Amino acid sequence: MKKNILITGGAGFIGSHVVRLFVNKYPKYKIINLDALTYAGNLENLSDLEDSDNYSFVKADINDQEVLEKIFRTYDITDVIHLAAESHVDRSIHDPLAFVKTNIIGTVNLLNVAKSYWKEDLSKHLFYHISTDEVYGSLGRDGLFTESTAYDPNSPYSASKASSDHFVRAYNETYGLQVVISNCSNNYGPNQFPEKLIPLFIHNIKERKSLPVYGDGQYTRDWLYVVDHARAIDLVFHDGKKGATYNIGGFNEWTNLDLIHVLCKKMDQKLGREPGSSAALITYVIDRPGHDKRYAIDATKINKELNWSPSLQFEEGLEKTIDWYLENADWLENITSGSYVEYYKKQYKSE
Ligand code: NAD
Ligand code: DAU
């Protein structure tokens, strides 16, 4: 069947890698990238696709029902891969309503438009919702998040994502909309906005600015290279069981401090600086309120059912990421000279 796939949030970090994979791998599909181009959306992320025949970009907000209806009609949308979201935990602490608006109301708006446009035969269409491991809350020293772990979100961001997951599932149960959900761990790689740990610290080391470590730095995250997440999304979209959830993770846990030390060492080498000079920038700052102690994904289900596993070792992925940021200084410069500067001052109470 010919597919006209609406990918929301395609100008953001993960979305841009998903759009690129689908446009290049599936020339017969038409990919429509819908993005509001908030501070996190950047069309520079997709400049290599501008001339592709099977790719279109539409600037729109998922809260705008009329515009969404028009897009569904104009492109005869057959499937949705929904990534558009407010995605940064610290911002959600400053402004929870922005997260309610996009992540919950925006998602329900999109579900309504899809359900209505596909009403003749819901079985022919798929609404794929991209979510996060943060919906499961925080782990202690042991254990892993599985698909049956109870939801227990702690931040306004994770609460909004949990709510959107529930709505997606409810549209499946109540209206018969075909859905699939995946919950992924921390992504890293090219094009990530420098408010998230890895790109922020790469940028600050370059600029010899302090590295703000929250609390004691003994928080654990499970890191996955973004292209491996995009590969997983491709598999779940095509072969995932309808109505199911898939956890996606890197089998790759690091405490923040251990990760930061590896990053500092690599940055010293890449920048030809004295060993230890990046680590000397580490500064312990006040902790994130409600900071989740540990995330770790059990990705056995997607591994067994869809034969997915991460392709890159962490150190290799980190090297590629650092190289990309150093080679794309303009990308970072364009971003950090914009509204991000105001956010940085507010978050870190700095100059
Ligand atoms: P991002 O912040 O880099 O990108 C989000 C994109 O959504 C941006 O391009 C932005 O312009 C767009 N957007 C925001 N509000 C919109 C609106 N109202 N209408 C239309 N577009 C809007 O986020 P990301 O890190 O790429 O995350 C993408 C998705 O993956 C999110 O749903 C996030 O919850 C989820 N996720 C992220 C991670 C991670 O580590 N980054 C891990 C698991 C899941
Ligand atoms: O687990 C998936 C989630 O990963 C995604 O759903 C989110 O969209 C994504 O932002 C990410 O959330 P985190 O809160 O884990 O990522 P962040 O990069 O903000 O922080 C990673 C860890 O580093 C976390 O323990 C907080 C810490 N940190 C972060 C920043 C920005 C610091 O110590 N200092 C910082 O300045």
Short mmCIF file of N, CA and C and ligand atoms in Angstrom, two decimals, residues 9 11-15 34-38 40-41 60-63 83-87 102 130-132 157 161 184-187 192 196, ligand 1:
data_model
loop_
_atom_site.label_atom_id
_atom_site.label_comp_id
_atom_site.label_asym_id
_atom_site.label_seq_id
_atom_site.Cartn_x
_atom_site.Cartn_y
_atom_site.Cartn_z
N GLY A 9 7.15 16.79 14.51
CA GLY A 9 8.39 17.07 15.25
C GLY A 9 9.64 16.67 14.46
N ALA A 11 11.59 18.34 12.64
CA ALA A 11 12.72 19.28 12.59
C ALA A 11 13.52 19.27 13.89
N GLY A 12 13.07 18.44 14.84
CA GLY A 12 13.79 18.35 16.12
C GLY A 12 14.91 17.32 16.04
N PHE A 13 15.42 16.99 17.19
CA PHE A 13 16.59 16.10 17.28
C PHE A 13 16.27 14.70 16.72
N ILE A 14 15.45 13.93 17.42
CA ILE A 14 15.18 12.55 16.98
C ILE A 14 14.39 12.56 15.68
N GLY A 15 13.40 13.46 15.60
CA GLY A 15 12.54 13.52 14.41
C GLY A 15 13.34 13.68 13.13
N LEU A 34 5.76 17.64 9.74
CA LEU A 34 5.00 18.76 10.32
C LEU A 34 5.70 19.20 11.60
N ASP A 35 6.05 20.48 11.65
CA ASP A 35 6.77 20.96 12.84
C ASP A 35 6.44 22.44 13.04
N ALA A 36 6.25 22.83 14.29
CA ALA A 36 5.93 24.23 14.60
C ALA A 36 7.19 25.10 14.62
N LEU A 37 8.35 24.46 14.52
CA LEU A 37 9.63 25.18 14.61
C LEU A 37 9.69 26.04 15.88
N THR A 38 9.52 25.39 17.01
CA THR A 38 9.75 26.07 18.29
C THR A 38 11.26 26.27 18.42
N ALA A 40 13.27 24.46 19.59
CA ALA A 40 13.98 23.18 19.41
C ALA A 40 13.94 22.67 17.97
N GLY A 41 13.13 23.28 17.13
CA GLY A 41 12.99 22.82 15.75
C GLY A 41 13.91 23.61 14.84
N ALA A 60 3.51 23.92 11.12
CA ALA A 60 2.18 23.94 11.75
C ALA A 60 2.30 23.47 13.19
N ASP A 61 1.27 23.87 13.96
CA ASP A 61 1.22 23.51 15.38
C ASP A 61 0.23 22.36 15.54
N ILE A 62 0.59 21.34 16.29
CA ILE A 62 -0.34 20.19 16.44
C ILE A 62 -1.60 20.58 17.22
N ASN A 63 -1.61 21.77 17.79
CA ASN A 63 -2.83 22.23 18.47
C ASN A 63 -3.83 22.86 17.52
N LEU A 83 6.21 12.58 16.98
CA LEU A 83 7.33 12.91 17.87
C LEU A 83 7.24 14.32 18.45
N ALA A 84 6.41 15.18 17.86
CA ALA A 84 6.38 16.58 18.31
C ALA A 84 6.07 16.64 19.79
N ALA A 85 6.90 17.37 20.53
CA ALA A 85 6.68 17.48 21.98
C ALA A 85 7.58 18.56 22.53
N GLU A 86 7.20 19.05 23.69
CA GLU A 86 8.16 19.76 24.54
C GLU A 86 8.93 18.65 25.23
N SER A 87 10.27 18.71 25.17
CA SER A 87 11.03 17.52 25.57
C SER A 87 12.03 17.70 26.71
N THR A 102 1.17 21.15 24.53
CA THR A 102 1.65 20.40 23.36
C THR A 102 1.56 18.90 23.56
N ILE A 130 5.56 8.24 19.85
CA ILE A 130 6.92 8.09 20.38
C ILE A 130 6.96 8.62 21.80
N SER A 131 7.30 7.74 22.74
CA SER A 131 7.34 8.19 24.12
C SER A 131 8.68 7.85 24.79
N THR A 132 8.69 7.99 26.10
CA THR A 132 9.95 8.00 26.84
C THR A 132 9.92 7.00 27.99
N TYR A 157 7.22 17.11 32.74
CA TYR A 157 7.45 16.53 31.41
C TYR A 157 6.98 15.09 31.36
N LYS A 161 3.93 13.28 29.23
CA LYS A 161 4.14 12.17 28.28
C LYS A 161 3.32 10.95 28.70
N CYS A 184 11.43 5.07 24.91
CA CYS A 184 12.89 4.96 24.72
C CYS A 184 13.67 5.66 25.83
N SER A 185 14.89 5.22 26.01
CA SER A 185 15.80 5.82 26.99
C SER A 185 16.48 7.06 26.40
N ASN A 186 17.46 7.60 27.13
CA ASN A 186 18.14 8.84 26.71
C ASN A 186 18.87 8.68 25.38
N ASN A 187 18.54 9.55 24.44
CA ASN A 187 19.22 9.56 23.14
C ASN A 187 20.37 10.56 23.16
N GLN A 192 21.32 17.36 18.54
CA GLN A 192 20.56 17.49 19.79
C GLN A 192 20.76 18.91 20.33
N LYS A 196 20.46 19.76 26.58
CA LYS A 196 20.55 18.41 27.13
C LYS A 196 22.01 18.11 27.49
P1 NAD B 1 13.16 18.03 20.46
O1 NAD B 1 12.78 18.99 21.53
O2 NAD B 1 14.54 18.04 19.91
O3 NAD B 1 12.19 18.21 19.21
C1 NAD B 1 10.80 18.41 19.36
C2 NAD B 1 10.27 18.93 18.03
O4 NAD B 1 8.85 19.11 18.17
C3 NAD B 1 10.85 20.30 17.63
O5 NAD B 1 11.23 20.27 16.27
C4 NAD B 1 9.70 21.27 17.87
O6 NAD B 1 9.73 22.39 17.00
C5 NAD B 1 8.49 20.37 17.62
N1 NAD B 1 7.30 20.86 18.33
C6 NAD B 1 7.21 21.23 19.64
N2 NAD B 1 5.96 21.65 19.92
C7 NAD B 1 5.24 21.51 18.77
C8 NAD B 1 3.89 21.76 18.44
N3 NAD B 1 3.01 22.25 19.33
N4 NAD B 1 3.47 21.50 17.18
C9 NAD B 1 4.34 21.00 16.25
N5 NAD B 1 5.65 20.79 16.52
C10 NAD B 1 6.09 21.02 17.76
O7 NAD B 1 12.77 16.58 21.02
P2 NAD B 1 13.47 15.18 20.80
O8 NAD B 1 14.51 15.00 21.84
O9 NAD B 1 13.79 15.01 19.37
O10 NAD B 1 12.25 14.23 21.19
C11 NAD B 1 11.30 13.83 20.20
C12 NAD B 1 10.27 12.92 20.84
O11 NAD B 1 10.92 11.78 21.39
C13 NAD B 1 9.51 13.57 22.00
O12 NAD B 1 8.19 13.12 21.94
C14 NAD B 1 10.21 13.03 23.24
O13 NAD B 1 9.31 12.99 24.33
C15 NAD B 1 10.62 11.66 22.79
N6 NAD B 1 11.81 11.08 23.43
C16 NAD B 1 12.97 11.79 23.51
C17 NAD B 1 14.11 11.20 24.07
C18 NAD B 1 15.44 11.93 24.15
O14 NAD B 1 16.38 11.41 24.78
N7 NAD B 1 15.59 13.09 23.54
C19 NAD B 1 14.05 9.88 24.55
C20 NAD B 1 12.82 9.21 24.48
C21 NAD B 1 11.72 9.80 23.89
#
